mmCIF file of C-alpha atoms in Angstrom:
data_model
loop_
_atom_site.group_PDB
_atom_site.id
_atom_site.type_symbol
_atom_site.label_atom_id
_atom_site.label_comp_id
_atom_site.label_asym_id
_atom_site.label_seq_id
_atom_site.Cartn_x
_atom_site.Cartn_y
_atom_site.Cartn_z
ATOM 1 C CA MET A 1 18.260 -15.501 -50.890
ATOM 2 C CA THR A 2 21.055 -17.980 -50.226
ATOM 3 C CA ILE A 3 23.938 -16.973 -47.969
ATOM 4 C CA ASN A 4 26.727 -19.483 -47.317
ATOM 5 C CA GLY A 5 24.419 -22.324 -48.291
ATOM 6 C CA GLU A 6 21.490 -21.078 -46.165
ATOM 7 C CA THR A 7 18.342 -19.385 -47.373
ATOM 8 C CA LYS A 8 17.599 -15.972 -45.894
ATOM 9 C CA THR A 9 14.539 -17.441 -44.153
ATOM 10 C CA GLU A 10 16.613 -20.189 -42.555
ATOM 11 C CA SER A 11 19.185 -17.639 -41.440
ATOM 12 C CA ASN A 12 16.477 -15.441 -39.894
ATOM 13 C CA ASP A 13 14.950 -18.448 -38.119
ATOM 14 C CA LYS A 14 18.321 -19.285 -36.567
ATOM 15 C CA GLU A 15 18.762 -15.671 -35.509
ATOM 16 C CA GLN A 16 15.336 -15.739 -33.811
ATOM 17 C CA VAL A 17 16.132 -18.958 -31.945
ATOM 18 C CA SER A 18 19.516 -17.607 -30.910
ATOM 19 C CA ARG A 19 17.998 -14.335 -29.774
ATOM 20 C CA HIS A 20 15.502 -16.048 -27.490
ATOM 21 C CA GLN A 21 18.169 -18.272 -26.039
ATOM 22 C CA GLU A 22 20.199 -15.162 -25.236
ATOM 23 C CA VAL A 23 17.374 -13.542 -23.278
ATOM 24 C CA GLY A 24 16.713 -16.630 -21.208
ATOM 25 C CA HIS A 25 14.677 -18.847 -23.507
ATOM 26 C CA LYS A 26 12.832 -21.093 -21.048
ATOM 27 C CA SER A 27 9.969 -22.543 -23.034
ATOM 28 C CA LEU A 28 9.220 -26.201 -22.414
ATOM 29 C CA LEU A 29 7.458 -26.442 -25.769
ATOM 30 C CA GLN A 30 9.150 -28.857 -28.144
ATOM 31 C CA SER A 31 8.854 -26.388 -31.002
ATOM 32 C CA ASP A 32 10.749 -23.097 -30.872
ATOM 33 C CA ALA A 33 8.579 -21.927 -33.766
ATOM 34 C CA LEU A 34 5.437 -22.482 -31.677
ATOM 35 C CA TYR A 35 6.919 -20.539 -28.765
ATOM 36 C CA GLN A 36 7.851 -17.746 -31.166
ATOM 37 C CA TYR A 37 4.254 -17.746 -32.430
ATOM 38 C CA ILE A 38 2.929 -17.343 -28.865
ATOM 39 C CA LEU A 39 5.319 -14.470 -28.179
ATOM 40 C CA GLU A 40 4.580 -12.606 -31.403
ATOM 41 C CA THR A 41 0.823 -13.225 -31.397
ATOM 42 C CA SER A 42 -0.125 -12.905 -27.744
ATOM 43 C CA VAL A 43 2.747 -11.570 -25.638
ATOM 44 C CA TYR A 44 4.787 -8.916 -27.428
ATOM 45 C CA PRO A 45 1.829 -6.984 -28.958
ATOM 46 C CA ARG A 46 0.291 -6.585 -25.474
ATOM 47 C CA GLU A 47 3.488 -6.180 -23.453
ATOM 48 C CA PRO A 48 3.465 -2.818 -21.631
ATOM 49 C CA GLU A 49 6.222 -0.537 -22.873
ATOM 50 C CA PRO A 50 8.063 -0.450 -19.505
ATOM 51 C CA MET A 51 8.187 -4.260 -19.431
ATOM 52 C CA LYS A 52 9.488 -4.358 -22.990
ATOM 53 C CA GLU A 53 12.191 -1.836 -22.101
ATOM 54 C CA LEU A 54 13.211 -3.801 -19.006
ATOM 55 C CA ARG A 55 13.217 -7.087 -20.919
ATOM 56 C CA GLU A 56 15.534 -5.624 -23.551
ATOM 57 C CA ILE A 57 17.918 -4.206 -20.941
ATOM 58 C CA THR A 58 17.936 -7.513 -19.048
ATOM 59 C CA ALA A 59 18.775 -9.354 -22.279
ATOM 60 C CA LYS A 60 22.199 -7.676 -22.165
ATOM 61 C CA HIS A 61 22.894 -8.920 -18.635
ATOM 62 C CA PRO A 62 25.358 -11.844 -18.475
ATOM 63 C CA TRP A 63 22.914 -13.727 -16.224
ATOM 64 C CA ASN A 64 19.833 -13.047 -18.347
ATOM 65 C CA ILE A 65 18.790 -16.701 -18.051
ATOM 66 C CA MET A 66 17.618 -15.784 -14.534
ATOM 67 C CA THR A 67 14.887 -13.455 -15.763
ATOM 68 C CA THR A 68 11.210 -14.330 -15.878
ATOM 69 C CA SER A 69 10.152 -15.110 -19.444
ATOM 70 C CA ALA A 70 7.842 -12.670 -21.215
ATOM 71 C CA ASP A 71 4.960 -15.144 -21.436
ATOM 72 C CA GLU A 72 5.213 -15.883 -17.715
ATOM 73 C CA GLY A 73 5.263 -12.154 -16.971
ATOM 74 C CA GLN A 74 2.041 -11.778 -18.929
ATOM 75 C CA PHE A 75 0.523 -14.736 -17.065
ATOM 76 C CA LEU A 76 1.432 -13.311 -13.642
ATOM 77 C CA ASN A 77 0.042 -9.905 -14.561
ATOM 78 C CA MET A 78 -3.330 -11.363 -15.542
ATOM 79 C CA LEU A 79 -3.425 -13.758 -12.573
ATOM 80 C CA LEU A 80 -2.929 -10.932 -10.085
ATOM 81 C CA LYS A 81 -5.791 -9.006 -11.647
ATOM 82 C CA LEU A 82 -8.063 -12.057 -11.569
ATOM 83 C CA VAL A 83 -7.526 -12.604 -7.835
ATOM 84 C CA ASN A 84 -7.664 -8.866 -7.050
ATOM 85 C CA ALA A 85 -4.343 -9.064 -5.239
ATOM 86 C CA LYS A 86 -3.330 -6.053 -3.180
ATOM 87 C CA ASN A 87 -0.722 -7.187 -0.652
ATOM 88 C CA THR A 88 2.005 -9.309 -2.256
ATOM 89 C CA MET A 89 5.539 -10.591 -1.760
ATOM 90 C CA GLU A 90 8.324 -11.545 -4.145
ATOM 91 C CA ILE A 91 11.403 -13.560 -3.163
ATOM 92 C CA GLY A 92 14.077 -13.336 -5.846
ATOM 93 C CA VAL A 93 13.873 -10.144 -7.884
ATOM 94 C CA PHE A 94 16.868 -10.031 -10.264
ATOM 95 C CA THR A 95 16.333 -6.961 -12.520
ATOM 96 C CA GLY A 96 12.641 -6.773 -11.661
ATOM 97 C CA TYR A 97 10.750 -8.026 -14.724
ATOM 98 C CA SER A 98 8.258 -10.123 -12.744
ATOM 99 C CA LEU A 99 8.228 -7.428 -10.066
ATOM 100 C CA LEU A 100 7.208 -4.840 -12.649
ATOM 101 C CA ALA A 101 4.535 -7.200 -14.018
ATOM 102 C CA THR A 102 3.175 -7.444 -10.474
ATOM 103 C CA ALA A 103 3.382 -3.731 -9.705
ATOM 104 C CA LEU A 104 1.520 -2.834 -12.909
ATOM 105 C CA ALA A 105 -1.263 -5.262 -12.013
ATOM 106 C CA LEU A 106 -1.811 -4.046 -8.454
ATOM 107 C CA PRO A 107 -4.128 -1.163 -7.537
ATOM 108 C CA GLU A 108 -2.611 2.223 -6.741
ATOM 109 C CA ASP A 109 -2.421 1.388 -3.039
ATOM 110 C CA GLY A 110 -1.092 -2.141 -3.621
ATOM 111 C CA LYS A 111 2.109 -3.266 -1.911
ATOM 112 C CA ILE A 112 4.967 -5.644 -2.732
ATOM 113 C CA LEU A 113 7.579 -6.769 -0.249
ATOM 114 C CA ALA A 114 10.473 -7.620 -2.586
ATOM 115 C CA MET A 115 13.609 -9.396 -1.384
ATOM 116 C CA ASP A 116 16.850 -10.245 -3.150
ATOM 117 C CA ILE A 117 20.478 -10.675 -2.135
ATOM 118 C CA ASN A 118 21.704 -8.382 -4.935
ATOM 119 C CA ARG A 119 20.571 -4.750 -4.988
ATOM 120 C CA ASP A 120 22.731 -3.951 -8.031
ATOM 121 C CA ASN A 121 20.571 -6.115 -10.303
ATOM 122 C CA TYR A 122 17.396 -4.549 -8.925
ATOM 123 C CA GLU A 123 18.767 -1.053 -9.480
ATOM 124 C CA LEU A 124 19.377 -1.897 -13.121
ATOM 125 C CA GLY A 125 15.639 -2.034 -13.601
ATOM 126 C CA LEU A 126 14.651 0.538 -10.978
ATOM 127 C CA PRO A 127 14.752 3.594 -13.302
ATOM 128 C CA ILE A 128 12.227 1.868 -15.582
ATOM 129 C CA ILE A 129 10.048 0.909 -12.616
ATOM 130 C CA GLU A 130 10.158 4.528 -11.432
ATOM 131 C CA LYS A 131 9.344 5.820 -14.914
ATOM 132 C CA ALA A 132 6.345 3.467 -14.995
ATOM 133 C CA GLY A 133 5.051 5.190 -11.849
ATOM 134 C CA VAL A 134 4.861 2.071 -9.670
ATOM 135 C CA ALA A 135 8.007 2.303 -7.513
ATOM 136 C CA HIS A 136 5.948 3.515 -4.535
ATOM 137 C CA LYS A 137 4.291 0.081 -4.369
ATOM 138 C CA ILE A 138 7.612 -1.687 -3.766
ATOM 139 C CA ASP A 139 9.421 -2.176 -0.463
ATOM 140 C CA PHE A 140 12.775 -3.661 -1.502
ATOM 141 C CA LYS A 141 14.935 -5.400 1.089
ATOM 142 C CA GLU A 142 18.473 -6.502 0.230
ATOM 143 C CA GLY A 143 19.661 -9.729 1.813
ATOM 144 C CA PRO A 144 18.473 -13.289 2.466
ATOM 145 C CA ALA A 145 14.708 -13.619 2.770
ATOM 146 C CA MET A 146 14.687 -16.297 5.463
ATOM 147 C CA PRO A 147 15.564 -14.030 8.444
ATOM 148 C CA VAL A 148 12.922 -11.535 7.312
ATOM 149 C CA LEU A 149 10.291 -14.268 7.091
ATOM 150 C CA ASP A 150 11.246 -15.588 10.524
ATOM 151 C CA GLU A 151 10.872 -12.108 12.008
ATOM 152 C CA MET A 152 7.468 -11.672 10.384
ATOM 153 C CA ILE A 153 6.231 -14.999 11.718
ATOM 154 C CA ALA A 154 7.579 -14.283 15.212
ATOM 155 C CA ASP A 155 5.876 -10.879 15.153
ATOM 156 C CA GLY A 156 2.493 -12.548 14.677
ATOM 157 C CA LYS A 157 0.693 -9.697 12.919
ATOM 158 C CA TYR A 158 1.589 -10.844 9.389
ATOM 159 C CA HIS A 159 -0.068 -14.251 9.547
ATOM 160 C CA GLY A 160 -2.552 -14.694 6.713
ATOM 161 C CA THR A 161 -2.056 -11.179 5.354
ATOM 162 C CA TYR A 162 -0.667 -11.839 1.861
ATOM 163 C CA ASP A 163 -2.867 -12.285 -1.190
ATOM 164 C CA PHE A 164 -0.094 -13.517 -3.469
ATOM 165 C CA ILE A 165 3.547 -14.559 -3.060
ATOM 166 C CA PHE A 166 5.958 -15.302 -5.912
ATOM 167 C CA VAL A 167 9.163 -17.263 -5.307
ATOM 168 C CA ASP A 168 11.986 -17.388 -7.851
ATOM 169 C CA ALA A 169 15.058 -17.821 -5.674
ATOM 170 C CA ASP A 170 17.458 -20.470 -4.337
ATOM 171 C CA LYS A 171 15.869 -23.827 -5.132
ATOM 172 C CA ASP A 172 17.637 -25.565 -2.246
ATOM 173 C CA ASN A 173 15.582 -23.394 0.110
ATOM 174 C CA TYR A 174 12.165 -23.816 -1.520
ATOM 175 C CA ILE A 175 10.996 -26.256 1.164
ATOM 176 C CA ASN A 176 12.170 -23.870 3.893
ATOM 177 C CA TYR A 177 10.376 -20.977 2.203
ATOM 178 C CA HIS A 178 7.182 -22.992 1.933
ATOM 179 C CA LYS A 179 7.214 -23.848 5.648
ATOM 180 C CA ARG A 180 7.101 -20.129 6.402
ATOM 181 C CA LEU A 181 5.044 -18.729 3.542
ATOM 182 C CA ILE A 182 2.113 -21.044 4.168
ATOM 183 C CA ASP A 183 1.558 -19.096 7.410
ATOM 184 C CA LEU A 184 1.873 -15.686 5.764
ATOM 185 C CA VAL A 185 -0.451 -16.184 2.786
ATOM 186 C CA LYS A 186 -4.151 -15.864 3.530
ATOM 187 C CA VAL A 187 -6.597 -18.750 3.212
ATOM 188 C CA GLY A 188 -7.664 -18.555 -0.418
ATOM 189 C CA GLY A 189 -4.440 -16.766 -1.343
ATOM 190 C CA LEU A 190 -1.828 -17.987 -3.799
ATOM 191 C CA ILE A 191 1.865 -18.836 -3.713
ATOM 192 C CA GLY A 192 3.626 -19.241 -7.053
ATOM 193 C CA TYR A 193 6.872 -21.226 -7.127
ATOM 194 C CA ASP A 194 8.924 -20.739 -10.276
ATOM 195 C CA ASN A 195 11.181 -23.245 -12.086
ATOM 196 C CA THR A 196 9.382 -26.341 -10.794
ATOM 197 C CA LEU A 197 9.990 -28.222 -14.055
ATOM 198 C CA TRP A 198 13.650 -27.178 -14.018
ATOM 199 C CA ASN A 199 14.573 -27.140 -17.700
ATOM 200 C CA GLY A 200 12.510 -30.307 -18.155
ATOM 201 C CA THR A 201 15.144 -32.277 -16.215
ATOM 202 C CA VAL A 202 12.579 -33.490 -13.674
ATOM 203 C CA VAL A 203 11.918 -36.370 -16.083
ATOM 204 C CA ALA A 204 15.490 -36.794 -17.333
ATOM 205 C CA PRO A 205 17.445 -39.947 -16.450
ATOM 206 C CA PRO A 206 20.073 -39.423 -13.729
ATOM 207 C CA ASP A 207 22.931 -39.886 -16.193
ATOM 208 C CA ALA A 208 21.590 -37.376 -18.727
ATOM 209 C CA PRO A 209 24.025 -34.580 -19.658
ATOM 210 C CA MET A 210 23.254 -31.408 -17.692
ATOM 211 C CA ARG A 211 24.989 -28.215 -16.744
ATOM 212 C CA LYS A 212 26.529 -28.432 -13.289
ATOM 213 C CA TYR A 213 24.105 -25.995 -11.634
ATOM 214 C CA VAL A 214 21.121 -27.680 -13.302
ATOM 215 C CA ARG A 215 22.155 -31.064 -11.962
ATOM 216 C CA TYR A 216 22.883 -29.648 -8.501
ATOM 217 C CA TYR A 217 19.450 -28.089 -8.023
ATOM 218 C CA ARG A 218 17.492 -30.832 -9.802
ATOM 219 C CA ASP A 219 17.212 -33.065 -6.731
ATOM 220 C CA PHE A 220 16.015 -30.123 -4.613
ATOM 221 C CA VAL A 221 13.304 -29.341 -7.174
ATOM 222 C CA LEU A 222 12.213 -32.987 -7.328
ATOM 223 C CA GLU A 223 11.969 -33.209 -3.536
ATOM 224 C CA PHE A 224 10.107 -29.909 -3.329
ATOM 225 C CA ASN A 225 7.533 -31.043 -5.897
ATOM 226 C CA LYS A 226 6.874 -34.144 -3.776
ATOM 227 C CA VAL A 227 6.396 -31.973 -0.685
ATOM 228 C CA LEU A 228 3.822 -29.789 -2.442
ATOM 229 C CA GLY A 229 2.002 -32.822 -3.804
ATOM 230 C CA ALA A 230 1.576 -34.207 -0.280
ATOM 231 C CA ASP A 231 0.676 -30.960 1.516
ATOM 232 C CA PRO A 232 -3.006 -31.116 2.583
ATOM 233 C CA ARG A 233 -3.101 -27.387 3.349
ATOM 234 C CA ILE A 234 -3.002 -26.415 -0.326
ATOM 235 C CA GLU A 235 -4.501 -27.067 -3.723
ATOM 236 C CA ILE A 236 -1.865 -27.103 -6.457
ATOM 237 C CA CYS A 237 -1.642 -26.611 -10.194
ATOM 238 C CA MET A 238 1.645 -27.117 -12.053
ATOM 239 C CA LEU A 239 1.792 -25.231 -15.335
ATOM 240 C CA PRO A 240 4.338 -25.556 -18.187
ATOM 241 C CA VAL A 241 4.709 -21.781 -18.469
ATOM 242 C CA GLY A 242 8.268 -20.478 -18.657
ATOM 243 C CA ASP A 243 10.382 -23.041 -16.803
ATOM 244 C CA GLY A 244 7.360 -24.411 -14.980
ATOM 245 C CA ILE A 245 5.373 -22.635 -12.280
ATOM 246 C CA THR A 246 3.393 -24.318 -9.505
ATOM 247 C CA LEU A 247 0.487 -22.379 -8.060
ATOM 248 C CA CYS A 248 -0.516 -23.247 -4.494
ATOM 249 C CA ARG A 249 -3.844 -22.072 -3.120
ATOM 250 C CA ARG A 250 -4.027 -22.192 0.651
ATOM 251 C CA ILE A 251 -7.201 -23.946 1.769
ATOM 252 C CA SER A 252 -6.521 -24.338 5.493
#
């Protein structure tokens, strides 16, 4: 069918692309059609109902670009099961999509220390997390994470106690987070840093057109990636999932 010079198929394709951009389309794949194929073939058919519900609610949020993409949520969920994580931390929660992916993957007695400066966003997703029966695994703290981390390190008893830590927060503090988290994650444990390919701008020329916030944080992301690459205490693997995620395995 042709509508205003477009076939119905073309119109539907544009609607699909637009829809994914609205919910925080972060794929680094050059083809939107290929990303759509991954979502419809692998991600959406296996997405737990609570995660689907939270994803759809988050899509209506004016800052939905901040959410973890559905394919990355699936990746985190499987990763946590593979490493048998039990004691975890998340810095930067937003509405809780990645937090829910984590909570669903952990055993019944698993724990997540979750920190974010905005409780209102977290409470948007909290009813779904409660309905999923995993809210008891989450210890949510509102406010900056840095003072909490400093207290934990000063206390001494938290050193090397975390199996997995996920960071999706202020990029200008990633280096500061890493300085602290490397002491809190156990040897053999993982830290996942989100957005390390930063909309693909890590390879863009300095004069390339970018949104103001993208340009502002780009240099912090570039510097952070160099720091990780030179850190002898970790093994790293940078993956083009979502907006780029770097996994760091503590080896010493």
